[in-house]
Amino acid sequence: MIAFMARAATTADAFNAVAEPRRRQILDVLAGGERPVNDLVRQLGLAQPQVSKHLRVLREVGVVNVREEGRMRVYRLNGHALKPIHDWVKNYERSWSDRFDQLDVVLVDLRQKEEEGDGNDE
Amino acid sequence: MIAFMARAATTADAFNAVAEPRRRQILDVLAGGERPVNDLVRQLGLAQPQVSKHLRVLREVGVVNVREEGRMRVYRLNGHALKPIHDWVKNYERSWSDRFDQLDVVLVDLRQKEEEGDGNDE
DNA sequence: TTGACATATTCCTATATGGGTATATGATTG
DNA sequence: CAATCATATACCCATATAGGAATATGTCAA
């Protein structure tokens, strides 16, 4: 019986997982190729447990995969899990992209011609 | 003297603000045009205070603007504030877009020709 | 087997919520 | 001015962190 909901879990979805700057940094490093945990620890200057914890979150939402190699675990990016974010934010691209301004011109143009065609009011 | 950092504030940046599903819903509605608070309350089926609180968060990160009109406040989308998210996630598009597969083919091709040109090993 | 290495987990603590409810603030109308 | 409408805030409560430190788990080398 859940009565209170404080805040969505970071493991709820990619949006939450990626809201943390450190985790975005981790992904940015992994974008350059798979890496064992210690490499990430060194490159990010974080403590090892923190990195492991962030990796766990990223794992749970499927943004990264792990592969065991001897005593180390090599993490690899799975960018596909970020697609929902891209798909969502893409719809707002109109707000800043010049490309869409051009598109708008075309659409307005089409609309005018349409209205000229049939005298449909409203 | 800050010793503990629980979790980044939702008002820290657009990433955090948008991590909350309700807030994305609000933005999706506002994408259809500016709306007074009560319209959002009705369309989202949330309590008015919750909507106002979410709007405040969105305001603080600049994703929405307010305009006073009589006794109501009309909220308007400012998609430009979402550009950082788009810019970041765009770099991962390679993972799922076919377009980039084609691009990769071209790049590999260029690389080969380059290597054939001068006998530079490694 | 023992010790060094590489990671993951567990505890502890302060904090930032998000929903629910009640209330404050402001504008509009009678 | 009083009543009403539209919003924003203030409080209370339970929860999910994120970092720090210590410890557990597993693997490899001597």
PDB file of C-alpha atoms (C1' of nucleotides) in Angstrom:
ATOM      1  CA  MET A   1       0.000   0.000   0.000  1.00  0.00           C
ATOM      2  CA  ILE A   2       1.955   2.948  -1.281  1.00  0.00           C
ATOM      3  CA  ALA A   3       0.711   6.192   0.201  1.00  0.00           C
ATOM      4  CA  PHE A   4       3.656   8.466  -0.382  1.00  0.00           C
ATOM      5  CA  MET A   5       5.743   8.936  -3.448  1.00  0.00           C
ATOM      6  CA  ALA A   6       8.754  11.092  -2.780  1.00  0.00           C
ATOM      7  CA  ARG A   7      10.476  11.132  -6.105  1.00  0.00           C
ATOM      8  CA  ALA A   8      10.828   8.755  -8.995  1.00  0.00           C
ATOM      9  CA  ALA A   9      13.655   6.263  -8.600  1.00  0.00           C
ATOM     10  CA  THR A  10      16.746   6.914 -10.681  1.00  0.00           C
ATOM     11  CA  THR A  11      16.310   3.398 -11.954  1.00  0.00           C
ATOM     12  CA  ALA A  12      12.788   4.143 -13.144  1.00  0.00           C
ATOM     13  CA  ASP A  13      13.859   5.107 -16.640  1.00  0.00           C
ATOM     14  CA  ALA A  14      16.635   6.594 -18.724  1.00  0.00           C
ATOM     15  CA  PHE A  15      15.444  10.136 -18.037  1.00  0.00           C
ATOM     16  CA  ASN A  16      16.040   9.757 -14.329  1.00  0.00           C
ATOM     17  CA  ALA A  17      19.260   7.819 -14.701  1.00  0.00           C
ATOM     18  CA  VAL A  18      20.745  10.472 -16.938  1.00  0.00           C
ATOM     19  CA  ALA A  19      19.647  13.410 -14.813  1.00  0.00           C
ATOM     20  CA  GLU A  20      22.769  12.900 -12.711  1.00  0.00           C
ATOM     21  CA  PRO A  21      25.769  14.715 -14.233  1.00  0.00           C
ATOM     22  CA  ARG A  22      28.271  12.090 -13.101  1.00  0.00           C
ATOM     23  CA  ARG A  23      26.363   9.425 -14.920  1.00  0.00           C
ATOM     24  CA  ARG A  24      26.364  11.456 -18.092  1.00  0.00           C
ATOM     25  CA  GLN A  25      30.106  11.804 -17.707  1.00  0.00           C
ATOM     26  CA  ILE A  26      30.446   8.063 -17.401  1.00  0.00           C
ATOM     27  CA  LEU A  27      28.452   7.573 -20.574  1.00  0.00           C
ATOM     28  CA  ASP A  28      30.546  10.160 -22.361  1.00  0.00           C
ATOM     29  CA  VAL A  29      33.678   8.230 -21.515  1.00  0.00           C
ATOM     30  CA  LEU A  30      32.130   4.929 -22.528  1.00  0.00           C
ATOM     31  CA  ALA A  31      31.173   6.512 -25.834  1.00  0.00           C
ATOM     32  CA  GLY A  32      34.879   6.290 -26.621  1.00  0.00           C
ATOM     33  CA  GLY A  33      34.863   2.537 -26.145  1.00  0.00           C
ATOM     34  CA  GLU A  34      34.310  -0.053 -23.442  1.00  0.00           C
ATOM     35  CA  ARG A  35      36.210   0.375 -20.193  1.00  0.00           C
ATOM     36  CA  PRO A  36      36.833  -1.486 -16.946  1.00  0.00           C
ATOM     37  CA  VAL A  37      35.653   0.221 -13.764  1.00  0.00           C
ATOM     38  CA  ASN A  38      39.070   1.361 -12.660  1.00  0.00           C
ATOM     39  CA  ASP A  39      39.629   3.230 -15.894  1.00  0.00           C
ATOM     40  CA  LEU A  40      36.453   5.160 -15.205  1.00  0.00           C
ATOM     41  CA  VAL A  41      37.546   5.790 -11.633  1.00  0.00           C
ATOM     42  CA  ARG A  42      40.772   7.325 -12.842  1.00  0.00           C
ATOM     43  CA  GLN A  43      39.293   9.355 -15.661  1.00  0.00           C
ATOM     44  CA  LEU A  44      36.469  10.766 -13.587  1.00  0.00           C
ATOM     45  CA  GLY A  45      38.409  11.271 -10.358  1.00  0.00           C
ATOM     46  CA  LEU A  46      35.643   9.695  -8.313  1.00  0.00           C
ATOM     47  CA  ALA A  47      35.859   7.113  -5.558  1.00  0.00           C
ATOM     48  CA  GLN A  48      35.493   3.548  -6.755  1.00  0.00           C
ATOM     49  CA  PRO A  49      32.311   2.714  -4.792  1.00  0.00           C
ATOM     50  CA  GLN A  50      30.559   5.758  -6.229  1.00  0.00           C
ATOM     51  CA  VAL A  51      31.444   4.751  -9.732  1.00  0.00           C
ATOM     52  CA  SER A  52      30.199   1.237  -9.122  1.00  0.00           C
ATOM     53  CA  LYS A  53      26.961   2.585  -7.759  1.00  0.00           C
ATOM     54  CA  HIS A  54      26.405   4.868 -10.723  1.00  0.00           C
ATOM     55  CA  LEU A  55      27.185   1.991 -13.048  1.00  0.00           C
ATOM     56  CA  ARG A  56      24.589  -0.084 -11.304  1.00  0.00           C
ATOM     57  CA  VAL A  57      21.937   2.529 -11.974  1.00  0.00           C
ATOM     58  CA  LEU A  58      22.963   2.776 -15.597  1.00  0.00           C
ATOM     59  CA  ARG A  59      22.875  -1.005 -15.832  1.00  0.00           C
ATOM     60  CA  GLU A  60      19.380  -1.221 -14.392  1.00  0.00           C
ATOM     61  CA  VAL A  61      17.943   1.066 -17.026  1.00  0.00           C
ATOM     62  CA  GLY A  62      19.905  -0.738 -19.715  1.00  0.00           C
ATOM     63  CA  VAL A  63      22.141   2.100 -20.783  1.00  0.00           C
ATOM     64  CA  VAL A  64      25.261   0.015 -20.204  1.00  0.00           C
ATOM     65  CA  ASN A  65      26.167  -3.655 -20.343  1.00  0.00           C
ATOM     66  CA  VAL A  66      28.843  -5.533 -18.455  1.00  0.00           C
ATOM     67  CA  ARG A  67      31.255  -8.201 -19.550  1.00  0.00           C
ATOM     68  CA  GLU A  68      33.501 -10.099 -17.179  1.00  0.00           C
ATOM     69  CA  GLU A  69      37.107 -10.314 -18.159  1.00  0.00           C
ATOM     70  CA  GLY A  70      39.292 -11.948 -15.577  1.00  0.00           C
ATOM     71  CA  ARG A  71      38.914 -10.074 -12.349  1.00  0.00           C
ATOM     72  CA  MET A  72      37.692  -6.931 -13.994  1.00  0.00           C
ATOM     73  CA  ARG A  73      34.325  -6.013 -15.392  1.00  0.00           C
ATOM     74  CA  VAL A  74      34.283  -4.198 -18.648  1.00  0.00           C
ATOM     75  CA  TYR A  75      31.394  -1.807 -19.178  1.00  0.00           C
ATOM     76  CA  ARG A  76      30.058  -0.981 -22.579  1.00  0.00           C
ATOM     77  CA  LEU A  77      27.647   1.675 -23.711  1.00  0.00           C
ATOM     78  CA  ASN A  78      24.217   0.708 -25.011  1.00  0.00           C
ATOM     79  CA  GLY A  79      23.099   3.971 -26.522  1.00  0.00           C
ATOM     80  CA  HIS A  80      19.880   2.451 -27.765  1.00  0.00           C
ATOM     81  CA  ALA A  81      18.402   2.873 -24.282  1.00  0.00           C
ATOM     82  CA  LEU A  82      18.730   6.635 -24.763  1.00  0.00           C
ATOM     83  CA  LYS A  83      16.466   6.682 -27.782  1.00  0.00           C
ATOM     84  CA  PRO A  84      13.321   7.516 -25.775  1.00  0.00           C
ATOM     85  CA  ILE A  85      15.003  10.688 -24.572  1.00  0.00           C
ATOM     86  CA  HIS A  86      16.016  11.627 -28.078  1.00  0.00           C
ATOM     87  CA  ASP A  87      12.552  10.903 -29.416  1.00  0.00           C
ATOM     88  CA  TRP A  88      10.932  13.050 -26.774  1.00  0.00           C
ATOM     89  CA  VAL A  89      13.200  16.050 -26.999  1.00  0.00           C
ATOM     90  CA  LYS A  90      13.262  15.920 -30.774  1.00  0.00           C
ATOM     91  CA  ASN A  91       9.706  17.254 -30.840  1.00  0.00           C
ATOM     92  CA  TYR A  92      10.918  20.496 -29.316  1.00  0.00           C
ATOM     93  CA  GLU A  93      13.729  21.018 -31.794  1.00  0.00           C
ATOM     94  CA  ARG A  94      11.445  23.428 -33.622  1.00  0.00           C
ATOM     95  CA  SER A  95      12.107  25.953 -30.877  1.00  0.00           C
ATOM     96  CA  TRP A  96      15.723  26.543 -31.747  1.00  0.00           C
ATOM     97  CA  SER A  97      16.458  25.048 -35.124  1.00  0.00           C
ATOM     98  CA  ASP A  98      16.540  27.269 -38.166  1.00  0.00           C
ATOM     99  CA  ARG A  99      15.625  24.311 -40.285  1.00  0.00           C
ATOM    100  CA  PHE A 100      12.141  24.410 -38.823  1.00  0.00           C
ATOM    101  CA  ASP A 101      11.761  28.094 -39.518  1.00  0.00           C
ATOM    102  CA  GLN A 102      12.188  27.245 -43.168  1.00  0.00           C
ATOM    103  CA  LEU A 103       9.702  24.443 -42.838  1.00  0.00           C
ATOM    104  CA  ASP A 104       7.218  26.820 -41.278  1.00  0.00           C
ATOM    105  CA  VAL A 105       7.508  29.124 -44.253  1.00  0.00           C
ATOM    106  CA  VAL A 106       6.666  26.252 -46.546  1.00  0.00           C
ATOM    107  CA  LEU A 107       3.712  25.168 -44.448  1.00  0.00           C
ATOM    108  CA  VAL A 108       2.266  28.664 -44.260  1.00  0.00           C
ATOM    109  CA  ASP A 109       2.639  28.869 -47.990  1.00  0.00           C
ATOM    110  CA  LEU A 110       0.824  25.606 -48.550  1.00  0.00           C
ATOM    111  CA  ARG A 111      -1.950  26.673 -46.221  1.00  0.00           C
ATOM    112  CA  GLN A 112      -2.498  29.916 -48.131  1.00  0.00           C
ATOM    113  CA  LYS A 113      -2.715  28.157 -51.445  1.00  0.00           C
ATOM    114  CA  GLU A 114      -5.166  25.695 -49.956  1.00  0.00           C
ATOM    115  CA  GLU A 115      -7.382  28.510 -48.714  1.00  0.00           C
ATOM    116  CA  GLU A 116      -7.225  30.224 -52.054  1.00  0.00           C
ATOM    117  CA  GLY A 117      -8.290  26.997 -53.727  1.00  0.00           C
ATOM    118  CA  ASP A 118     -11.649  26.515 -52.005  1.00  0.00           C
ATOM    119  CA  GLY A 119     -13.479  29.359 -50.330  1.00  0.00           C
ATOM    120  CA  ASN A 120     -13.903  27.423 -47.109  1.00  0.00           C
ATOM    121  CA  ASP A 121     -14.309  29.836 -44.207  1.00  0.00           C
ATOM    122  CA  GLU A 122     -13.166  28.773 -40.661  1.00  0.00           C
TER     123      GLU A 122
ATOM    124  CA  MET B   1      30.020  24.219   4.408  1.00  0.00           C
ATOM    125  CA  ILE B   2      28.192  21.539   2.451  1.00  0.00           C
ATOM    126  CA  ALA B   3      29.140  18.079   3.576  1.00  0.00           C
ATOM    127  CA  PHE B   4      26.308  16.023   2.182  1.00  0.00           C
ATOM    128  CA  MET B   5      24.802  16.056  -1.251  1.00  0.00           C
ATOM    129  CA  ALA B   6      21.692  13.920  -1.406  1.00  0.00           C
ATOM    130  CA  ARG B   7      20.657  14.378  -4.964  1.00  0.00           C
ATOM    131  CA  ALA B   8      20.782  17.177  -7.474  1.00  0.00           C
ATOM    132  CA  ALA B   9      17.904  19.610  -7.188  1.00  0.00           C
ATOM    133  CA  THR B  10      15.232  19.342  -9.840  1.00  0.00           C
ATOM    134  CA  THR B  11      15.856  23.002 -10.440  1.00  0.00           C
ATOM    135  CA  ALA B  12      19.523  22.387 -11.088  1.00  0.00           C
ATOM    136  CA  ASP B  13      19.104  22.033 -14.826  1.00  0.00           C
ATOM    137  CA  ALA B  14      16.741  20.937 -17.562  1.00  0.00           C
ATOM    138  CA  PHE B  15      17.856  17.321 -17.263  1.00  0.00           C
ATOM    139  CA  ASN B  16      16.626  17.122 -13.691  1.00  0.00           C
ATOM    140  CA  ALA B  17      13.482  19.130 -14.303  1.00  0.00           C
ATOM    141  CA  VAL B  18      12.447  16.892 -17.150  1.00  0.00           C
ATOM    142  CA  ALA B  19      13.196  13.646 -15.366  1.00  0.00           C
ATOM    143  CA  GLU B  20       9.755  13.859 -13.772  1.00  0.00           C
ATOM    144  CA  PRO B  21       7.074  12.359 -16.066  1.00  0.00           C
ATOM    145  CA  ARG B  22       4.390  14.820 -14.971  1.00  0.00           C
ATOM    146  CA  ARG B  23       6.550  17.704 -16.001  1.00  0.00           C
ATOM    147  CA  ARG B  24       7.119  16.198 -19.405  1.00  0.00           C
ATOM    148  CA  GLN B  25       3.368  15.860 -19.728  1.00  0.00           C
ATOM    149  CA  ILE B  26       2.949  19.517 -18.892  1.00  0.00           C
ATOM    150  CA  LEU B  27       5.456  20.467 -21.563  1.00  0.00           C
ATOM    151  CA  ASP B  28       3.731  18.224 -24.073  1.00  0.00           C
ATOM    152  CA  VAL B  29       0.481  20.053 -23.463  1.00  0.00           C
ATOM    153  CA  LEU B  30       2.134  23.447 -23.664  1.00  0.00           C
ATOM    154  CA  ALA B  31       3.663  22.401 -26.963  1.00  0.00           C
ATOM    155  CA  GLY B  32       0.159  22.812 -28.333  1.00  0.00           C
ATOM    156  CA  GLY B  33       0.035  26.436 -27.265  1.00  0.00           C
ATOM    157  CA  GLU B  34       0.087  28.549 -24.127  1.00  0.00           C
ATOM    158  CA  ARG B  35      -2.328  27.652 -21.346  1.00  0.00           C
ATOM    159  CA  PRO B  36      -3.503  28.996 -18.010  1.00  0.00           C
ATOM    160  CA  VAL B  37      -2.882  26.785 -14.980  1.00  0.00           C
ATOM    161  CA  ASN B  38      -6.426  25.544 -14.678  1.00  0.00           C
ATOM    162  CA  ASP B  39      -6.408  24.222 -18.210  1.00  0.00           C
ATOM    163  CA  LEU B  40      -3.393  22.150 -17.320  1.00  0.00           C
ATOM    164  CA  VAL B  41      -5.055  20.989 -14.127  1.00  0.00           C
ATOM    165  CA  ARG B  42      -8.010  19.715 -16.108  1.00  0.00           C
ATOM    166  CA  GLN B  43      -6.044  18.124 -18.912  1.00  0.00           C
ATOM    167  CA  LEU B  44      -3.614  16.351 -16.617  1.00  0.00           C
ATOM    168  CA  GLY B  45      -6.068  15.383 -13.920  1.00  0.00           C
ATOM    169  CA  LEU B  46      -3.721  16.541 -11.179  1.00  0.00           C
ATOM    170  CA  ALA B  47      -4.443  18.672  -8.149  1.00  0.00           C
ATOM    171  CA  GLN B  48      -3.904  22.383  -8.692  1.00  0.00           C
ATOM    172  CA  PRO B  49      -1.118  22.811  -6.113  1.00  0.00           C
ATOM    173  CA  GLN B  50       0.881  19.993  -7.695  1.00  0.00           C
ATOM    174  CA  VAL B  51       0.594  21.570 -11.100  1.00  0.00           C
ATOM    175  CA  SER B  52       1.690  24.932  -9.711  1.00  0.00           C
ATOM    176  CA  LYS B  53       4.680  23.306  -8.060  1.00  0.00           C
ATOM    177  CA  HIS B  54       5.727  21.534 -11.201  1.00  0.00           C
ATOM    178  CA  LEU B  55       5.334  24.744 -13.142  1.00  0.00           C
ATOM    179  CA  ARG B  56       7.574  26.472 -10.677  1.00  0.00           C
ATOM    180  CA  VAL B  57      10.322  23.953 -11.276  1.00  0.00           C
ATOM    181  CA  LEU B  58       9.936  24.315 -15.022  1.00  0.00           C
ATOM    182  CA  ARG B  59      10.026  28.074 -14.631  1.00  0.00           C
ATOM    183  CA  GLU B  60      13.213  28.007 -12.578  1.00  0.00           C
ATOM    184  CA  VAL B  61      15.095  26.138 -15.261  1.00  0.00           C
ATOM    185  CA  GLY B  62      13.625  28.380 -17.931  1.00  0.00           C
ATOM    186  CA  VAL B  63      11.631  25.777 -19.820  1.00  0.00           C
ATOM    187  CA  VAL B  64       8.450  27.793 -19.446  1.00  0.00           C
ATOM    188  CA  ASN B  65       7.552  31.474 -19.155  1.00  0.00           C
ATOM    189  CA  VAL B  66       4.565  33.072 -17.471  1.00  0.00           C
ATOM    190  CA  ARG B  67       2.385  35.934 -18.521  1.00  0.00           C
ATOM    191  CA  GLU B  68      -0.244  37.494 -16.298  1.00  0.00           C
ATOM    192  CA  GLU B  69      -3.635  37.932 -17.800  1.00  0.00           C
ATOM    193  CA  GLY B  70      -6.224  39.195 -15.391  1.00  0.00           C
ATOM    194  CA  ARG B  71      -6.369  36.816 -12.497  1.00  0.00           C
ATOM    195  CA  MET B  72      -4.881  33.950 -14.414  1.00  0.00           C
ATOM    196  CA  ARG B  73      -1.321  33.172 -15.354  1.00  0.00           C
ATOM    197  CA  VAL B  74      -0.721  31.896 -18.799  1.00  0.00           C
ATOM    198  CA  TYR B  75       2.215  29.561 -19.199  1.00  0.00           C
ATOM    199  CA  ARG B  76       4.114  29.262 -22.410  1.00  0.00           C
ATOM    200  CA  LEU B  77       6.717  26.760 -23.527  1.00  0.00           C
ATOM    201  CA  ASN B  78      10.304  27.865 -24.040  1.00  0.00           C
ATOM    202  CA  GLY B  79      11.707  24.874 -25.850  1.00  0.00           C
ATOM    203  CA  HIS B  80      15.078  26.522 -26.268  1.00  0.00           C
ATOM    204  CA  ALA B  81      15.922  25.528 -22.687  1.00  0.00           C
ATOM    205  CA  LEU B  82      15.737  21.905 -23.799  1.00  0.00           C
ATOM    206  CA  LYS B  83      18.483  22.295 -26.355  1.00  0.00           C
ATOM    207  CA  PRO B  84      21.243  21.115 -23.984  1.00  0.00           C
ATOM    208  CA  ILE B  85      19.427  17.808 -23.614  1.00  0.00           C
ATOM    209  CA  HIS B  86      19.050  17.455 -27.338  1.00  0.00           C
ATOM    210  CA  ASP B  87      22.673  18.334 -27.917  1.00  0.00           C
ATOM    211  CA  TRP B  88      23.852  15.782 -25.423  1.00  0.00           C
ATOM    212  CA  VAL B  89      21.695  12.872 -26.491  1.00  0.00           C
ATOM    213  CA  LYS B  90      22.291  13.600 -30.173  1.00  0.00           C
ATOM    214  CA  ASN B  91      25.812  12.258 -29.813  1.00  0.00           C
ATOM    215  CA  TYR B  92      24.410   8.837 -29.058  1.00  0.00           C
ATOM    216  CA  GLU B  93      22.090   8.725 -32.036  1.00  0.00           C
ATOM    217  CA  ARG B  94      24.706   6.626 -33.776  1.00  0.00           C
ATOM    218  CA  SER B  95      23.602   3.700 -31.634  1.00  0.00           C
ATOM    219  CA  TRP B  96      20.203   3.305 -33.194  1.00  0.00           C
ATOM    220  CA  SER B  97      20.045   5.320 -36.389  1.00  0.00           C
ATOM    221  CA  ASP B  98      20.567   3.617 -39.717  1.00  0.00           C
ATOM    222  CA  ARG B  99      21.753   6.881 -41.130  1.00  0.00           C
ATOM    223  CA  PHE B 100      24.916   6.548 -39.106  1.00  0.00           C
ATOM    224  CA  ASP B 101      25.531   3.032 -40.305  1.00  0.00           C
ATOM    225  CA  GLN B 102      25.767   4.479 -43.776  1.00  0.00           C
ATOM    226  CA  LEU B 103      28.055   7.187 -42.491  1.00  0.00           C
ATOM    227  CA  ASP B 104      30.289   4.588 -40.897  1.00  0.00           C
ATOM    228  CA  VAL B 105      30.656   2.837 -44.216  1.00  0.00           C
ATOM    229  CA  VAL B 106      31.824   6.054 -45.784  1.00  0.00           C
ATOM    230  CA  LEU B 107      34.271   6.774 -42.986  1.00  0.00           C
ATOM    231  CA  VAL B 108      35.778   3.305 -43.078  1.00  0.00           C
ATOM    232  CA  ASP B 109      36.173   3.732 -46.803  1.00  0.00           C
ATOM    233  CA  LEU B 110      37.934   7.065 -46.420  1.00  0.00           C
ATOM    234  CA  ARG B 111      40.217   5.626 -43.787  1.00  0.00           C
ATOM    235  CA  GLN B 112      41.247   2.761 -46.045  1.00  0.00           C
ATOM    236  CA  LYS B 113      42.063   5.050 -48.901  1.00  0.00           C
ATOM    237  CA  GLU B 114      44.062   7.218 -46.559  1.00  0.00           C
ATOM    238  CA  GLU B 115      46.102   4.246 -45.382  1.00  0.00           C
ATOM    239  CA  GLU B 116      46.694   3.135 -48.906  1.00  0.00           C
ATOM    240  CA  GLY B 117      47.941   6.604 -49.761  1.00  0.00           C
ATOM    241  CA  ASP B 118      50.879   6.736 -47.331  1.00  0.00           C
ATOM    242  CA  GLY B 119      52.371   3.604 -45.802  1.00  0.00           C
ATOM    243  CA  ASN B 120      51.999   4.903 -42.280  1.00  0.00           C
ATOM    244  CA  ASP B 121      51.770   1.958 -39.860  1.00  0.00           C
ATOM    245  CA  GLU B 122      49.715   2.411 -36.621  1.00  0.00           C
TER     246      GLU B 122
ATOM    247  C1'  DT C   1      47.243 -21.188   0.650  1.00  0.00           C
ATOM    248  C1'  DT C   2      48.189 -16.248   1.263  1.00  0.00           C
ATOM    249  C1'  DG C   3      48.201 -11.717  -0.366  1.00  0.00           C
ATOM    250  C1'  DA C   4      47.311  -8.286  -3.841  1.00  0.00           C
ATOM    251  C1'  DC C   5      43.761  -6.606  -7.048  1.00  0.00           C
ATOM    252  C1'  DA C   6      39.244  -5.243  -8.991  1.00  0.00           C
ATOM    253  C1'  DT C   7      34.442  -4.497  -7.908  1.00  0.00           C
ATOM    254  C1'  DA C   8      30.229  -4.589  -5.549  1.00  0.00           C
ATOM    255  C1'  DT C   9      27.566  -3.966  -1.279  1.00  0.00           C
ATOM    256  C1'  DT C  10      26.329  -2.301   3.137  1.00  0.00           C
ATOM    257  C1'  DC C  11      25.784   1.479   6.561  1.00  0.00           C
ATOM    258  C1'  DC C  12      25.223   6.049   7.851  1.00  0.00           C
ATOM    259  C1'  DT C  13      23.708  10.862   7.181  1.00  0.00           C
ATOM    260  C1'  DA C  14      21.662  15.030   5.290  1.00  0.00           C
ATOM    261  C1'  DT C  15      18.828  16.488   1.760  1.00  0.00           C
ATOM    262  C1'  DA C  16      15.508  17.231  -1.944  1.00  0.00           C
ATOM    263  C1'  DT C  17      11.703  15.921  -3.262  1.00  0.00           C
ATOM    264  C1'  DG C  18       6.186  14.907  -4.645  1.00  0.00           C
ATOM    265  C1'  DG C  19       1.647  14.255  -3.142  1.00  0.00           C
ATOM    266  C1'  DG C  20      -2.150  15.808   0.080  1.00  0.00           C
ATOM    267  C1'  DT C  21      -4.353  19.426   2.552  1.00  0.00           C
ATOM    268  C1'  DA C  22      -4.958  23.947   4.246  1.00  0.00           C
ATOM    269  C1'  DT C  23      -4.066  28.590   3.638  1.00  0.00           C
ATOM    270  C1'  DA C  24      -2.257  32.972   1.684  1.00  0.00           C
ATOM    271  C1'  DT C  25      -2.259  36.319  -2.157  1.00  0.00           C
ATOM    272  C1'  DG C  26      -4.471  38.850  -5.955  1.00  0.00           C
ATOM    273  C1'  DA C  27      -7.795  40.045  -9.144  1.00  0.00           C
ATOM    274  C1'  DT C  28     -12.765  40.340 -10.474  1.00  0.00           C
ATOM    275  C1'  DT C  29     -17.497  40.934  -9.741  1.00  0.00           C
ATOM    276  C1'  DG C  30     -21.800  42.366  -7.318  1.00  0.00           C
TER     277       DG C  30
ATOM    278  C1'  DC D   1     -16.559  45.888   0.961  1.00  0.00           C
ATOM    279  C1'  DA D   2     -17.789  40.820   0.564  1.00  0.00           C
ATOM    280  C1'  DA D   3     -17.803  36.639  -2.043  1.00  0.00           C
ATOM    281  C1'  DT D   4     -15.606  34.107  -5.697  1.00  0.00           C
ATOM    282  C1'  DC D   5     -12.236  32.632  -8.822  1.00  0.00           C
ATOM    283  C1'  DA D   6      -7.240  31.531 -10.089  1.00  0.00           C
ATOM    284  C1'  DT D   7      -2.769  30.503  -8.315  1.00  0.00           C
ATOM    285  C1'  DA D   8       0.967  30.115  -5.321  1.00  0.00           C
ATOM    286  C1'  DT D   9       2.891  28.695  -0.717  1.00  0.00           C
ATOM    287  C1'  DA D  10       3.414  26.483   3.524  1.00  0.00           C
ATOM    288  C1'  DC D  11       3.381  22.193   6.138  1.00  0.00           C
ATOM    289  C1'  DC D  12       3.613  17.400   6.973  1.00  0.00           C
ATOM    290  C1'  DC D  13       5.213  12.758   5.697  1.00  0.00           C
ATOM    291  C1'  DA D  14       7.701   8.928   3.598  1.00  0.00           C
ATOM    292  C1'  DT D  15      11.138   7.936   0.356  1.00  0.00           C
ATOM    293  C1'  DA D  16      15.097   7.708  -2.751  1.00  0.00           C
ATOM    294  C1'  DT D  17      19.058   9.240  -3.183  1.00  0.00           C
ATOM    295  C1'  DA D  18      24.680  10.529  -3.410  1.00  0.00           C
ATOM    296  C1'  DG D  19      28.835  10.702  -1.087  1.00  0.00           C
ATOM    297  C1'  DG D  20      32.101   8.677   2.465  1.00  0.00           C
ATOM    298  C1'  DA D  21      33.979   4.755   4.796  1.00  0.00           C
ATOM    299  C1'  DA D  22      34.291   0.015   5.779  1.00  0.00           C
ATOM    300  C1'  DT D  23      33.602  -4.511   4.301  1.00  0.00           C
ATOM    301  C1'  DA D  24      32.324  -8.485   1.379  1.00  0.00           C
ATOM    302  C1'  DT D  25      33.131 -11.194  -2.867  1.00  0.00           C
ATOM    303  C1'  DG D  26      35.891 -13.049  -6.475  1.00  0.00           C
ATOM    304  C1'  DT D  27      40.053 -13.602  -9.207  1.00  0.00           C
ATOM    305  C1'  DC D  28      44.859 -14.026 -10.040  1.00  0.00           C
ATOM    306  C1'  DA D  29      49.723 -14.440  -8.766  1.00  0.00           C
ATOM    307  C1'  DA D  30      53.617 -16.272  -5.831  1.00  0.00           C
TER     308       DA D  30
END
